[in-house]
CSV table of C-alpha atoms in Angstrom, one decimal:
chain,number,residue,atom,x,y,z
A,1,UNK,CA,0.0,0.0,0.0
A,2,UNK,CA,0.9,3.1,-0.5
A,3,UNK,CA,2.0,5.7,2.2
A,4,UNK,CA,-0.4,8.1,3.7
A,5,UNK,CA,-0.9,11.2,0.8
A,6,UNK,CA,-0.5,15.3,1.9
A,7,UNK,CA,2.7,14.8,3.6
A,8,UNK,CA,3.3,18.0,6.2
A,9,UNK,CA,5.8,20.7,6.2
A,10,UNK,CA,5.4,21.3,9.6
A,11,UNK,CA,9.3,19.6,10.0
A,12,UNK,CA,10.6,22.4,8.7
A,13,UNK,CA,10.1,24.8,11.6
A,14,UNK,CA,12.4,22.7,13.3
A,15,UNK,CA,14.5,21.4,10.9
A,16,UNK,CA,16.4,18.0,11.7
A,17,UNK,CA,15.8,16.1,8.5
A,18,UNK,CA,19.7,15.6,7.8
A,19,UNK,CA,22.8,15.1,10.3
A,20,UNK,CA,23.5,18.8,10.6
A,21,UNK,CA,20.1,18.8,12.7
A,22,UNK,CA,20.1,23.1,12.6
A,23,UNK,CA,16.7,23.6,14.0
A,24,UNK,CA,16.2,26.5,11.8
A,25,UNK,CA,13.2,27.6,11.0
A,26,UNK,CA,12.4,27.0,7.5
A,27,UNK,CA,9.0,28.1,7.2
A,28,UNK,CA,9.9,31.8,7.9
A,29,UNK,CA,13.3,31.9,5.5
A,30,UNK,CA,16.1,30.3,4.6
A,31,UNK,CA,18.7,30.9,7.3
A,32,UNK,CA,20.1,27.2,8.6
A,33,UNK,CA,23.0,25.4,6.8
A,34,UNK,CA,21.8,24.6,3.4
A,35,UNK,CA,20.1,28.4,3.4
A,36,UNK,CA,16.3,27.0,1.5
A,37,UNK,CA,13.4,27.2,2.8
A,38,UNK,CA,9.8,25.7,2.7
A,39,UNK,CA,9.2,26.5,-0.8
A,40,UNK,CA,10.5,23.8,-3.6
A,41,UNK,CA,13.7,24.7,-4.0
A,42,UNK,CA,14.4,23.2,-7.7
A,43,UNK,CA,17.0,24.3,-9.5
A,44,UNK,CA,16.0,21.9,-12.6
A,45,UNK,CA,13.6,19.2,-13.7
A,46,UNK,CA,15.4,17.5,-16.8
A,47,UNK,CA,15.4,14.3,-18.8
A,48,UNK,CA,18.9,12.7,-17.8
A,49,UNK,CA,20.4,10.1,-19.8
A,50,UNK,CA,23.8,9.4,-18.1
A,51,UNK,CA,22.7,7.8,-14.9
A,52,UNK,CA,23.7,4.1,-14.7
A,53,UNK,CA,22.2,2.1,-17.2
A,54,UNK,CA,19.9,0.3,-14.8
A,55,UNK,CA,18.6,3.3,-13.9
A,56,UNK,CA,18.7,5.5,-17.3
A,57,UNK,CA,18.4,3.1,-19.7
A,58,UNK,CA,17.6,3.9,-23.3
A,59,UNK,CA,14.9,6.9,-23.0
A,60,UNK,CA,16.8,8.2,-19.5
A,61,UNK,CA,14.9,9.0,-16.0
A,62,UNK,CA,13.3,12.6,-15.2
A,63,UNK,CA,15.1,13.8,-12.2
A,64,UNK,CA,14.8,16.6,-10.3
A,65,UNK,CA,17.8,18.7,-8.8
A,66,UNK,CA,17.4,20.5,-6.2
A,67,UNK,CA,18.9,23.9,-4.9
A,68,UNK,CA,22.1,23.5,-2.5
A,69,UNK,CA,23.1,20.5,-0.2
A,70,UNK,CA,23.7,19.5,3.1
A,71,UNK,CA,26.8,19.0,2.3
A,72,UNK,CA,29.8,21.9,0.8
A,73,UNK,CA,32.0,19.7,-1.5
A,74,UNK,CA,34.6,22.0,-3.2
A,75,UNK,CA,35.1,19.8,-6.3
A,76,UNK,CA,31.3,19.7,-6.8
A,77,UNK,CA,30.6,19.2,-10.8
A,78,UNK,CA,26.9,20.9,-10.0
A,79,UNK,CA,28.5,23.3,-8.2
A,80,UNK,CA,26.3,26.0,-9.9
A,81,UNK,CA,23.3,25.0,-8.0
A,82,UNK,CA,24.9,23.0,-4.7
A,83,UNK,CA,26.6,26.1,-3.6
A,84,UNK,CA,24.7,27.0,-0.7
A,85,UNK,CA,26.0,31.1,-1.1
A,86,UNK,CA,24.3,31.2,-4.5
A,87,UNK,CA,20.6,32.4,-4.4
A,88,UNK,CA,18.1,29.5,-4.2
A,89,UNK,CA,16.2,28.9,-7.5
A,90,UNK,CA,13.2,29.9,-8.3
A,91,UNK,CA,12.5,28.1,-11.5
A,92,UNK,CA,9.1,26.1,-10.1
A,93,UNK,CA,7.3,28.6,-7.4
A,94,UNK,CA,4.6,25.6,-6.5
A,95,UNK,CA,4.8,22.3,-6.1
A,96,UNK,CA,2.2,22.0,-8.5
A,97,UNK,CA,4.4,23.4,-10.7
A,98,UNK,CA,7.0,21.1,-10.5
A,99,UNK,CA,4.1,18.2,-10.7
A,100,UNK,CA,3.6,19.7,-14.2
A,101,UNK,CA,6.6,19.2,-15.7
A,102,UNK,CA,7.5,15.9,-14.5
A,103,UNK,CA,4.2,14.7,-15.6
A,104,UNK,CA,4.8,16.1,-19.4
A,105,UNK,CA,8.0,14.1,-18.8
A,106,UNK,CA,6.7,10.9,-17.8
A,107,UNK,CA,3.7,11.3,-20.0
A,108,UNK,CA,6.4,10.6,-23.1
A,109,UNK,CA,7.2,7.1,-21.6
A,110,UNK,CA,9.7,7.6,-18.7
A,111,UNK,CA,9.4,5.3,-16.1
A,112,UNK,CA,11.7,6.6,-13.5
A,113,UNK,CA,11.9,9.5,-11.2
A,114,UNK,CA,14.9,10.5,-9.1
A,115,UNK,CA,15.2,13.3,-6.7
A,116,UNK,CA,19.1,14.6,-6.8
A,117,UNK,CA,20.2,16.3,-3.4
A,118,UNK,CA,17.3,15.5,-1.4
A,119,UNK,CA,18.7,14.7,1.8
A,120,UNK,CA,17.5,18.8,3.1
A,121,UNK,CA,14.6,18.5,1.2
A,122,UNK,CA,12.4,15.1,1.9
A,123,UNK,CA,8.8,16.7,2.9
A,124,UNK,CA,8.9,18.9,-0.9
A,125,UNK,CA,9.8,15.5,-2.6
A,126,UNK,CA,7.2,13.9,-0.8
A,127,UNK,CA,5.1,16.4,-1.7
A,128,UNK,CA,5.7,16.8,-5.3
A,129,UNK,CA,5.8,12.9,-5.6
A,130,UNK,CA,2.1,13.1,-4.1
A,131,UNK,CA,1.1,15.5,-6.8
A,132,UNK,CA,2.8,13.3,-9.3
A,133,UNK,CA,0.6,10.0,-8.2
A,134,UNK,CA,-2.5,12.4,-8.1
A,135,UNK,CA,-2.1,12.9,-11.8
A,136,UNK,CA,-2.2,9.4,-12.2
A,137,UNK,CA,1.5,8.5,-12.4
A,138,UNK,CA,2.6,6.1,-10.3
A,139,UNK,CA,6.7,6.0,-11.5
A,140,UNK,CA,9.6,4.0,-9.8
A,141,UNK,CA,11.1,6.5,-7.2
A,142,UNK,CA,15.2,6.9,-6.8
A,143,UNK,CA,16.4,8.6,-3.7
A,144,UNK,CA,20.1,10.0,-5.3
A,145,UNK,CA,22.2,11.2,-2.5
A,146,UNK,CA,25.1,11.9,-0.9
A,147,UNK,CA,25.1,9.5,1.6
A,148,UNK,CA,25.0,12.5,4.9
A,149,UNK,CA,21.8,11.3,5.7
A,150,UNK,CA,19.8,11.1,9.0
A,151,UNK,CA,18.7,7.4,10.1
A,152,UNK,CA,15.5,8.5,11.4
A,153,UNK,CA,14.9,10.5,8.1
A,154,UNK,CA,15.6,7.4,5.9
A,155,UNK,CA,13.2,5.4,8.1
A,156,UNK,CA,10.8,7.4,7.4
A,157,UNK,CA,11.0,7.0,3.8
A,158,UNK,CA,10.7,3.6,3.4
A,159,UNK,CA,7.1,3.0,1.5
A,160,UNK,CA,7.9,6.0,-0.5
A,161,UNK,CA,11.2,4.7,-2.1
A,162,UNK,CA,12.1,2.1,-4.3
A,163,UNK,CA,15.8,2.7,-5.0
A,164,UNK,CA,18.2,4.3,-3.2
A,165,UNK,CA,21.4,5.8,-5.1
A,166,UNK,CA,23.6,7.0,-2.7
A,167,UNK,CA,27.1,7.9,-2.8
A,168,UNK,CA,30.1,6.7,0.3
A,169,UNK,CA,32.1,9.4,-0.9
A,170,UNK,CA,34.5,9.6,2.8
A,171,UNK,CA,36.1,7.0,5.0
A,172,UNK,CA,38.9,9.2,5.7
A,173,UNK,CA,37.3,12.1,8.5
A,174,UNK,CA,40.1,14.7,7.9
A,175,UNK,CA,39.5,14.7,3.7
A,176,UNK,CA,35.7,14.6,4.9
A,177,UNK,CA,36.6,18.0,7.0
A,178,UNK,CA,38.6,19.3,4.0
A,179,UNK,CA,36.4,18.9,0.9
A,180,UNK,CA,33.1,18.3,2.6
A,181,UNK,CA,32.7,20.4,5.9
A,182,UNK,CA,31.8,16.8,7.3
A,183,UNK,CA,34.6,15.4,9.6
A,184,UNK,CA,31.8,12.6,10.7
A,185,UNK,CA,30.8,12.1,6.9
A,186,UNK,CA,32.4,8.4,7.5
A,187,UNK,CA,30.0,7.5,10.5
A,188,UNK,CA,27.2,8.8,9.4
A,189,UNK,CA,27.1,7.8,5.9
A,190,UNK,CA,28.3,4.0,7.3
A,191,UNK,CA,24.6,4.7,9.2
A,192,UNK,CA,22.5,5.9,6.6
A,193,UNK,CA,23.7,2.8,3.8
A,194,UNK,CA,23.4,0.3,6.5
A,195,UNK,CA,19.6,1.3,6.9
A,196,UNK,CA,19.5,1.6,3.2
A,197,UNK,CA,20.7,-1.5,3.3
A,198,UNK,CA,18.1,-2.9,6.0
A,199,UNK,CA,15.2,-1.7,3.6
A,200,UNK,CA,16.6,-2.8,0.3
A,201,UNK,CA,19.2,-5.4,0.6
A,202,UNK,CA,21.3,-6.3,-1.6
A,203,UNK,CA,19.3,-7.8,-4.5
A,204,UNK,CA,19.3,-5.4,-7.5
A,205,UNK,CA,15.1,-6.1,-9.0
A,206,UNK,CA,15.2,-5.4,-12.3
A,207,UNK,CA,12.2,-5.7,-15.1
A,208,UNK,CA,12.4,-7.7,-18.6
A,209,UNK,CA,14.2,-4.4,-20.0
A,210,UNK,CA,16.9,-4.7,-17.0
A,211,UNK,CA,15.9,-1.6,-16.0
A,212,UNK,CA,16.3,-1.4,-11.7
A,213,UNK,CA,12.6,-1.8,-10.0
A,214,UNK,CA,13.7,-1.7,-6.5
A,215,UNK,CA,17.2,-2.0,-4.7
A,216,UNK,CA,20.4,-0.1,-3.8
A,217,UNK,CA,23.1,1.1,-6.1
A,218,UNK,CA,26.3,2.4,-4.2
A,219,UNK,CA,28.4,4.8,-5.7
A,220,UNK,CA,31.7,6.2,-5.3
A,221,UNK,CA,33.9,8.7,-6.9
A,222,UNK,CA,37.8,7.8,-6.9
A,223,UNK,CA,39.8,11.3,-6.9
A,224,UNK,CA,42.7,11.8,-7.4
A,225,UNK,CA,45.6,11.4,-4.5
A,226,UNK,CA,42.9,9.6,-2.1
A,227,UNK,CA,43.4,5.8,-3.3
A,228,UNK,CA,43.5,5.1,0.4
A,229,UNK,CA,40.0,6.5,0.7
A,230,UNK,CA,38.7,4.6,-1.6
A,231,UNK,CA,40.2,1.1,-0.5
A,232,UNK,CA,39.1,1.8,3.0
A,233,UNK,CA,35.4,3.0,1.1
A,234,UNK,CA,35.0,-0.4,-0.7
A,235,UNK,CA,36.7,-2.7,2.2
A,236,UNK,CA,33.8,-0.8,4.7
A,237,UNK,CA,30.9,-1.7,2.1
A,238,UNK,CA,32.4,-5.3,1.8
A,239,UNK,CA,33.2,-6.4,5.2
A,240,UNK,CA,29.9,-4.1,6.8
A,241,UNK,CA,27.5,-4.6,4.2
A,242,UNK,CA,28.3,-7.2,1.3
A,243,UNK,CA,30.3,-7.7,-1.4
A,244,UNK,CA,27.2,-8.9,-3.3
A,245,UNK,CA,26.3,-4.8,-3.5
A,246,UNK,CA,25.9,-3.4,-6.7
A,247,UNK,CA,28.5,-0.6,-7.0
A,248,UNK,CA,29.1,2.2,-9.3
A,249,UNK,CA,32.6,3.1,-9.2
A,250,UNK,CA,33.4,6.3,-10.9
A,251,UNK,CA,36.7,7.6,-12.4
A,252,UNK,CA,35.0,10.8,-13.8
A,253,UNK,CA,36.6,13.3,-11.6
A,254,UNK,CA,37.2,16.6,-13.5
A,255,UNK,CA,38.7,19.7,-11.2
A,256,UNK,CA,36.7,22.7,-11.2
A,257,UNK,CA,37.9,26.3,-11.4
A,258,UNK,CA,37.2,25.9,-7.2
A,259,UNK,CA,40.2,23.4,-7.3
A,260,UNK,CA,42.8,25.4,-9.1
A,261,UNK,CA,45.2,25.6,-6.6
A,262,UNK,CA,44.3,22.6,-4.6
A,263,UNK,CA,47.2,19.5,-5.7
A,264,UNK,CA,46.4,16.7,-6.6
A,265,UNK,CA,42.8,17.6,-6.9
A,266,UNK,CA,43.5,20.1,-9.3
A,267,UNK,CA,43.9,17.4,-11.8
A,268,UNK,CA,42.0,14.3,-12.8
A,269,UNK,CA,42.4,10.8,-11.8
A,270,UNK,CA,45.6,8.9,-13.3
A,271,UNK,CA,45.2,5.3,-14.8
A,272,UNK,CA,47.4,3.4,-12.2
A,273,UNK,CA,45.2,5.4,-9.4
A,274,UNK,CA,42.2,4.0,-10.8
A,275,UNK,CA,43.5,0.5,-10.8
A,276,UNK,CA,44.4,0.0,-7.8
A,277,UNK,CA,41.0,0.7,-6.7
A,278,UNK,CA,39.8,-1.3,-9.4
A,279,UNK,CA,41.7,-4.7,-8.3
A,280,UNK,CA,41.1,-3.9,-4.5
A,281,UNK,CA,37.1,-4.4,-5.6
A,282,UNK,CA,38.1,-7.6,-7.5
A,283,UNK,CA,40.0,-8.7,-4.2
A,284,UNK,CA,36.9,-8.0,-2.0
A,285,UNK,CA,34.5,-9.9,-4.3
A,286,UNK,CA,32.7,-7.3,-5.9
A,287,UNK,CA,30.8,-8.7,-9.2
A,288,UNK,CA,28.1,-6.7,-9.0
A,289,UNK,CA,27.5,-3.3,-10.9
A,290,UNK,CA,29.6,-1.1,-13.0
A,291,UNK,CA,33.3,0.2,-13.8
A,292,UNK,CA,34.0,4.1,-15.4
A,293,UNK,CA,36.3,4.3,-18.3
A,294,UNK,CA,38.7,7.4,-17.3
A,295,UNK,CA,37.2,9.3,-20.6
A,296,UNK,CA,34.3,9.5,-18.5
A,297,UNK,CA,35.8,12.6,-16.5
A,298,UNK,CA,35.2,14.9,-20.0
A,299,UNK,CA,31.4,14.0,-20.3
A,300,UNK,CA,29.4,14.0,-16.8
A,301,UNK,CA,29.4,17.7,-16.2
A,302,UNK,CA,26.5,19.6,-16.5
A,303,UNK,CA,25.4,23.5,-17.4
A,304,UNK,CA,23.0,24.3,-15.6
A,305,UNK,CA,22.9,27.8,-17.0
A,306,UNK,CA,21.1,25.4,-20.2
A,307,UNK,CA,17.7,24.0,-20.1
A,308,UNK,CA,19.3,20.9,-20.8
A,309,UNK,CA,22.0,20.8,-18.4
A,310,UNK,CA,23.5,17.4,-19.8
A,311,UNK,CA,22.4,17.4,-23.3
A,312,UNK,CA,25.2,19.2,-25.4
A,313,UNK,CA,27.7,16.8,-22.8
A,314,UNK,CA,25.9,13.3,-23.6
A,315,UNK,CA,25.2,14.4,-27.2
């Protein structure tokens, strides 16, 4: 069955949805970390084709991006919309609005809908996805986060979801602290996936088109310098979790302008980085899910100054 419909706001004058637990006030302005408020808070509602291709397939998924994050990560490829200092969009005033144009979306035969950055903003995606069911769409649901998310928040989602796509981006606290402004990124995102984890396990569902139904797909971004994070990343997900996961490991790290003068991130990932992360996940057991090809780092990174942030990229 589905979950209750009309989900409230009212969490939002206290806001504790994710692990920075401000308390601010959302209903009266945007003033805790992530600087939104109760309004929608889109940046961009797009056809995406470059998700994984369980998830995107041939026609892509809709997904919606919301404005900033919970979390400040300076090598961010949507950096133009994450930034928590930039002025929140106001591209869709209602959620109505937004309801509109992911149903002229889904109305052309997309199946999935995923909700980018959503860890500040779960009662608006419940919200919109209510609006969406009420128009009589009824598509599979993809939570794509970061991983910073609060336990109790995730609980809470469980009828609404159907596939969780986060990222374990730290297990390193100190390059949490650096990039991320989150020195206990590693504990809490070990919490959130292991309730992820709890709800979904570790059976990928897939339908005759091998397009994901239901499940968990774990990602993680190699960069460059941090091969140790990454080992210690995919030896947590084993050894915690299981190696039967499906995992998207990603090589298409690509400094931004933000990283100039930051070495070695001011570069892209080298090839004998990249394997040795690659044969620690053979050593572990992982046989599940999907590898990058370094090229990649020239063709996931969106304008979202376009309509089409990814189009001219995947095109």
């Amino acid at each position: 069955m589905p979950p209750a419909l009309e989900p409230s706001l009212s969490s939002l004058q206290s806001c504790r949805l994710c692990p920075r637990s401000c308390g601010s006030d959302r209903t009266i302005g945007g003033h805790g970390f992530c600087r939104t408020n109760a309004g929608p808070n889109i940046a961009a509602i797009t056809l995406h084709q470059g998700e994984e291709p369980a998830i995107s397939g041939a026609l892509g998924i809709c997904n919606v991006f919301f404005s900033h994050c919970n979390l400040q990560c300076r090598f961010c490829q949507n950096h133009q919309i994450s930034a928590n200092s930039q002025p929140v969009s106001s591209a869709f005033r209602t959620q109505a609005q937004a309801a509109d144009a992911i149903a002229a979306i889904l109305a052309t035969g997309i199946r999935r809908l995923g909700f980018v950055s959503p860890s500040h903003m779960v009662p608006q995606m419940k919200a919109i996805i209510t609006e969406v069911w009420q128009r009589g769409f009824h598509p599979i649901i993809v939570y794509n986060s970061n991983g910073y998310d609060r336990v109790q928040t995730l609980r809470a989602l469980e009828d609404w979801i159907d596939v969780y796509l986060p990222d374990c981006k730290y297990s390193d606290p100190q390059l949490a602290h650096t990039l991320s402004g989150a020195a206990d990124y590693p504990q809490v995102a070990a919490a959130a996936l292991t309730e992820m984890y709890r709800q979904k396990g570790n059976i990928l569902h897939l339908d005759d088109d091998g397009l994901v139904e239901r499940g968990l797909i774990v990602r993680h971004l190699v960069l460059p310098g941090a091969v140790a994070n990454s080992i210690k990343v995919l030896r947590f997900l084993a050894h915690e979790l299981s190696p039967r996961l499906t995992l998207s490991l990603m090589a298409q790290y690509q400094p931004t302008d933000a990283m100039a003068g930051w070495q070695p991130l001011n570069r892209r990932l080298l090839p004998a980085e990249y394997k040795q992360v690659v044969t620690e996940l053979g050593r572990l057991g992982f046989t599940n899910g999907w590898l990058q090809d370094l090229a990649s780092a020239g063709y996931y990174n969106p304008d979202f100054s376009h309509s089409a942030p990814f189009a001219e990229k995947l095109s």
